[in-house]
PDB file of C-alpha atoms in Angstrom:
ATOM      1  CA  UNK A1483      35.560  18.120   4.487  1.00 57.00           C
ATOM      2  CA  UNK A1484      33.517  16.789   7.360  1.00 54.00           C
ATOM      3  CA  UNK A1485      30.273  17.688   5.521  1.00 54.00           C
ATOM      4  CA  UNK A1486      31.425  15.850   2.386  1.00 53.00           C
ATOM      5  CA  UNK A1487      32.210  12.696   4.352  1.00 50.00           C
ATOM      6  CA  UNK A1488      28.864  12.824   6.180  1.00 45.00           C
ATOM      7  CA  UNK A1489      27.061  13.374   2.893  1.00 49.00           C
ATOM      8  CA  UNK A1490      28.857  10.424   1.276  1.00 45.00           C
ATOM      9  CA  UNK A1491      27.930   8.201   4.227  1.00 53.00           C
ATOM     10  CA  UNK A1492      24.322   9.358   3.953  1.00 49.00           C
ATOM     11  CA  UNK A1493      24.157   8.622   0.226  1.00 45.00           C
ATOM     12  CA  UNK A1494      25.697   5.186   0.767  1.00 48.00           C
ATOM     13  CA  UNK A1495      23.290   4.363   3.609  1.00 45.00           C
ATOM     14  CA  UNK A1496      20.315   5.494   1.524  1.00 48.00           C
ATOM     15  CA  UNK A1497      21.390   3.365  -1.436  1.00 47.00           C
ATOM     16  CA  UNK A1498      21.756   0.295   0.784  1.00 45.00           C
ATOM     17  CA  UNK A1499      18.338   0.850   2.351  1.00 47.00           C
ATOM     18  CA  UNK A1500      16.511   1.403  -0.932  1.00 47.00           C
ATOM     19  CA  UNK A1501      18.110  -1.415  -2.890  1.00 53.00           C
ATOM     20  CA  UNK A1502      16.178  -4.654  -3.093  1.00 63.00           C
ATOM     21  CA  UNK A1503      17.573  -8.050  -3.944  1.00 90.00           C
ATOM     22  CA  UNK A1504      15.695 -10.144  -6.464  1.00 93.00           C
ATOM     23  CA  UNK A1505      15.825 -13.848  -5.725  1.00 95.00           C
ATOM     24  CA  UNK A1506      14.229 -16.463  -8.002  1.00 97.00           C
ATOM     25  CA  UNK A1507      11.787 -18.712  -6.129  1.00 97.00           C
ATOM     26  CA  UNK A1508       9.657 -21.705  -7.004  1.00 97.00           C
ATOM     27  CA  UNK A1509       5.871 -21.627  -7.151  1.00 97.00           C
ATOM     28  CA  UNK A1510       5.802 -23.591  -3.877  1.00 97.00           C
ATOM     29  CA  UNK A1511       7.819 -20.860  -2.151  1.00 97.00           C
ATOM     30  CA  UNK A1512       5.155 -18.225  -2.842  1.00 97.00           C
ATOM     31  CA  UNK A1513       2.765 -17.369   0.014  1.00 97.00           C
ATOM     32  CA  UNK A1514      -0.278 -19.675   0.049  1.00 98.00           C
ATOM     33  CA  UNK A1515      -2.791 -16.933  -0.927  1.00 98.00           C
ATOM     34  CA  UNK A1516      -0.691 -16.087  -3.996  1.00 98.00           C
ATOM     35  CA  UNK A1517      -0.525 -19.758  -4.995  1.00 98.00           C
ATOM     36  CA  UNK A1518      -4.290 -20.087  -4.612  1.00 98.00           C
ATOM     37  CA  UNK A1519      -4.936 -16.932  -6.630  1.00 98.00           C
ATOM     38  CA  UNK A1520      -2.751 -18.126  -9.488  1.00 98.00           C
ATOM     39  CA  UNK A1521      -4.143 -21.670  -9.611  1.00 97.00           C
ATOM     40  CA  UNK A1522      -7.722 -20.387  -9.399  1.00 97.00           C
ATOM     41  CA  UNK A1523      -7.480 -17.594 -11.971  1.00 96.00           C
ATOM     42  CA  UNK A1524      -4.628 -18.670 -14.246  1.00 96.00           C
ATOM     43  CA  UNK A1525      -4.794 -22.465 -14.178  1.00 95.00           C
ATOM     44  CA  UNK A1526      -4.025 -22.732 -17.917  1.00 95.00           C
ATOM     45  CA  UNK A1527      -1.175 -20.220 -17.807  1.00 96.00           C
ATOM     46  CA  UNK A1528       1.892 -21.723 -16.098  1.00 96.00           C
ATOM     47  CA  UNK A1529       4.349 -19.665 -14.089  1.00 97.00           C
ATOM     48  CA  UNK A1530       7.390 -18.839 -16.201  1.00 97.00           C
ATOM     49  CA  UNK A1531       9.312 -16.952 -13.521  1.00 97.00           C
ATOM     50  CA  UNK A1532       8.758 -16.098  -9.872  1.00 98.00           C
ATOM     51  CA  UNK A1533      10.986 -13.627  -8.034  1.00 98.00           C
ATOM     52  CA  UNK A1534      11.049 -12.526  -4.423  1.00 97.00           C
ATOM     53  CA  UNK A1535      12.149  -8.929  -4.003  1.00 96.00           C
ATOM     54  CA  UNK A1536      13.800  -8.671  -0.622  1.00 92.00           C
ATOM     55  CA  UNK A1537      14.074  -5.305   1.008  1.00 80.00           C
ATOM     56  CA  UNK A1538      14.759  -4.395   4.596  1.00 76.00           C
ATOM     57  CA  UNK A1539      11.112  -4.518   5.649  1.00 83.00           C
ATOM     58  CA  UNK A1540       9.106  -7.201   3.832  1.00 90.00           C
ATOM     59  CA  UNK A1541       9.529  -9.137   0.609  1.00 95.00           C
ATOM     60  CA  UNK A1542       7.237  -8.721  -2.378  1.00 96.00           C
ATOM     61  CA  UNK A1543       6.762 -11.237  -5.170  1.00 98.00           C
ATOM     62  CA  UNK A1544       6.706 -10.726  -8.917  1.00 98.00           C
ATOM     63  CA  UNK A1545       5.401 -13.488 -11.152  1.00 98.00           C
ATOM     64  CA  UNK A1546       5.534 -13.725 -14.928  1.00 98.00           C
ATOM     65  CA  UNK A1547       3.229 -16.203 -16.624  1.00 98.00           C
ATOM     66  CA  UNK A1548       3.921 -17.884 -19.958  1.00 97.00           C
ATOM     67  CA  UNK A1549       1.284 -15.661 -21.613  1.00 96.00           C
ATOM     68  CA  UNK A1550       3.324 -12.598 -20.639  1.00 96.00           C
ATOM     69  CA  UNK A1551       0.971 -11.538 -17.847  1.00 97.00           C
ATOM     70  CA  UNK A1552       2.703 -10.114 -14.791  1.00 98.00           C
ATOM     71  CA  UNK A1553       1.419 -10.407 -11.227  1.00 98.00           C
ATOM     72  CA  UNK A1554       2.666  -8.728  -8.071  1.00 98.00           C
ATOM     73  CA  UNK A1555       1.882  -9.860  -4.533  1.00 98.00           C
ATOM     74  CA  UNK A1556       2.831  -8.428  -1.171  1.00 96.00           C
ATOM     75  CA  UNK A1557       4.653 -10.322   1.588  1.00 95.00           C
ATOM     76  CA  UNK A1558       1.455 -12.026   2.749  1.00 96.00           C
ATOM     77  CA  UNK A1559       0.375 -13.091  -0.741  1.00 97.00           C
ATOM     78  CA  UNK A1560      -2.237 -10.374  -1.272  1.00 97.00           C
ATOM     79  CA  UNK A1561      -2.566  -9.201  -4.868  1.00 98.00           C
ATOM     80  CA  UNK A1562      -1.001  -5.809  -5.618  1.00 98.00           C
ATOM     81  CA  UNK A1563      -0.999  -5.628  -9.395  1.00 98.00           C
ATOM     82  CA  UNK A1564      -1.841  -7.494 -12.602  1.00 98.00           C
ATOM     83  CA  UNK A1565      -0.775  -6.381 -16.056  1.00 98.00           C
ATOM     84  CA  UNK A1566      -1.254  -8.089 -19.390  1.00 96.00           C
ATOM     85  CA  UNK A1567      -1.196  -6.722 -22.928  1.00 93.00           C
ATOM     86  CA  UNK A1568      -3.757  -9.322 -23.948  1.00 93.00           C
ATOM     87  CA  UNK A1569      -6.050  -8.172 -21.139  1.00 95.00           C
ATOM     88  CA  UNK A1570      -6.621  -8.698 -17.444  1.00 97.00           C
ATOM     89  CA  UNK A1571      -9.617 -10.984 -16.841  1.00 96.00           C
ATOM     90  CA  UNK A1572     -12.567  -8.690 -16.112  1.00 96.00           C
ATOM     91  CA  UNK A1573     -13.859 -10.957 -13.346  1.00 96.00           C
ATOM     92  CA  UNK A1574     -10.796  -9.977 -11.272  1.00 97.00           C
ATOM     93  CA  UNK A1575     -11.893  -6.337 -11.278  1.00 97.00           C
ATOM     94  CA  UNK A1576     -14.393  -5.249  -8.570  1.00 97.00           C
ATOM     95  CA  UNK A1577     -18.015  -5.039  -9.805  1.00 97.00           C
ATOM     96  CA  UNK A1578     -18.346  -1.298  -9.139  1.00 97.00           C
ATOM     97  CA  UNK A1579     -15.327  -0.537 -11.301  1.00 98.00           C
ATOM     98  CA  UNK A1580     -16.478  -2.893 -14.061  1.00 97.00           C
ATOM     99  CA  UNK A1581     -19.925  -1.258 -14.182  1.00 97.00           C
ATOM    100  CA  UNK A1582     -18.400   2.204 -14.454  1.00 97.00           C
ATOM    101  CA  UNK A1583     -15.918   1.175 -17.154  1.00 97.00           C
ATOM    102  CA  UNK A1584     -18.510  -0.782 -19.147  1.00 97.00           C
ATOM    103  CA  UNK A1585     -20.894   2.176 -19.170  1.00 97.00           C
ATOM    104  CA  UNK A1586     -18.299   4.661 -20.473  1.00 96.00           C
ATOM    105  CA  UNK A1587     -15.809   2.493 -22.366  1.00 96.00           C
ATOM    106  CA  UNK A1588     -17.750  -0.577 -23.555  1.00 95.00           C
ATOM    107  CA  UNK A1589     -15.084  -1.770 -26.016  1.00 95.00           C
ATOM    108  CA  UNK A1590     -12.035  -1.309 -23.783  1.00 96.00           C
ATOM    109  CA  UNK A1591     -10.099  -4.148 -22.162  1.00 97.00           C
ATOM    110  CA  UNK A1592      -8.284  -3.926 -18.838  1.00 98.00           C
ATOM    111  CA  UNK A1593      -4.525  -4.050 -19.409  1.00 98.00           C
ATOM    112  CA  UNK A1594      -3.493  -3.223 -15.850  1.00 98.00           C
ATOM    113  CA  UNK A1595      -5.151  -3.404 -12.458  1.00 98.00           C
ATOM    114  CA  UNK A1596      -3.397  -2.161  -9.328  1.00 98.00           C
ATOM    115  CA  UNK A1597      -4.573  -2.266  -5.734  1.00 98.00           C
ATOM    116  CA  UNK A1598      -3.156   0.473  -3.541  1.00 96.00           C
ATOM    117  CA  UNK A1599      -3.591   1.015   0.153  1.00 94.00           C
ATOM    118  CA  UNK A1600      -6.669   3.213  -0.362  1.00 96.00           C
ATOM    119  CA  UNK A1601      -7.088   3.224  -4.125  1.00 98.00           C
ATOM    120  CA  UNK A1602      -7.691   1.020  -7.143  1.00 98.00           C
ATOM    121  CA  UNK A1603      -6.122   1.892 -10.491  1.00 98.00           C
ATOM    122  CA  UNK A1604      -7.091   0.475 -13.864  1.00 98.00           C
ATOM    123  CA  UNK A1605      -5.473   1.109 -17.213  1.00 98.00           C
ATOM    124  CA  UNK A1606      -7.605   0.414 -20.255  1.00 98.00           C
ATOM    125  CA  UNK A1607      -6.626  -0.696 -23.745  1.00 97.00           C
ATOM    126  CA  UNK A1608      -7.742   2.694 -25.101  1.00 96.00           C
ATOM    127  CA  UNK A1609      -5.043   4.418 -23.007  1.00 95.00           C
ATOM    128  CA  UNK A1610      -7.273   5.797 -20.249  1.00 97.00           C
ATOM    129  CA  UNK A1611      -6.073   5.420 -16.671  1.00 98.00           C
ATOM    130  CA  UNK A1612      -8.731   5.550 -13.972  1.00 98.00           C
ATOM    131  CA  UNK A1613      -8.210   5.842 -10.227  1.00 98.00           C
ATOM    132  CA  UNK A1614     -10.908   4.918  -7.719  1.00 98.00           C
ATOM    133  CA  UNK A1615     -11.020   5.471  -3.978  1.00 98.00           C
ATOM    134  CA  UNK A1616     -11.933   2.799  -1.422  1.00 96.00           C
ATOM    135  CA  UNK A1617     -15.657   3.497  -2.032  1.00 96.00           C
ATOM    136  CA  UNK A1618     -15.083   2.984  -5.780  1.00 96.00           C
ATOM    137  CA  UNK A1619     -15.708   6.630  -6.624  1.00 96.00           C
ATOM    138  CA  UNK A1620     -13.624   7.946  -9.502  1.00 96.00           C
ATOM    139  CA  UNK A1621     -11.008  10.349  -8.158  1.00 96.00           C
ATOM    140  CA  UNK A1622      -8.743  10.749 -11.174  1.00 96.00           C
ATOM    141  CA  UNK A1623      -8.799  10.150 -14.931  1.00 95.00           C
ATOM    142  CA  UNK A1624      -5.720  10.374 -17.156  1.00 94.00           C
ATOM    143  CA  UNK A1625      -5.313   9.787 -20.859  1.00 86.00           C
TER     144      UNK A1625
END
């Protein structure tokens, strides 16, 4: 019985820790770097919805633009991810990645770009998913 109670407490504690609250915020409540990024790169695409995801450590921000593009920023306003069915602007992708993609997949658009701690991931309109390390060497390709 004691084990069951301890297990139930553990499951409850884990669920509380891993749950994040989503709170709608205004554009002005986003971190300054996120605001600058959006106004610089998506000036003609107004913010439809901005949400702060609170967890126990640091909040992240998810933004949806009127075009349907989705942006994710970390607590400091650094870009984490962009996704758009109509295509992520190529100029937002690092040059080394763009050169590689253009040489092998000249007709593909970027539909998702994600910046990890030590990696960069791009998903192309042809279904290929490419992962690059911090030196922009390809480390994984998925179809």
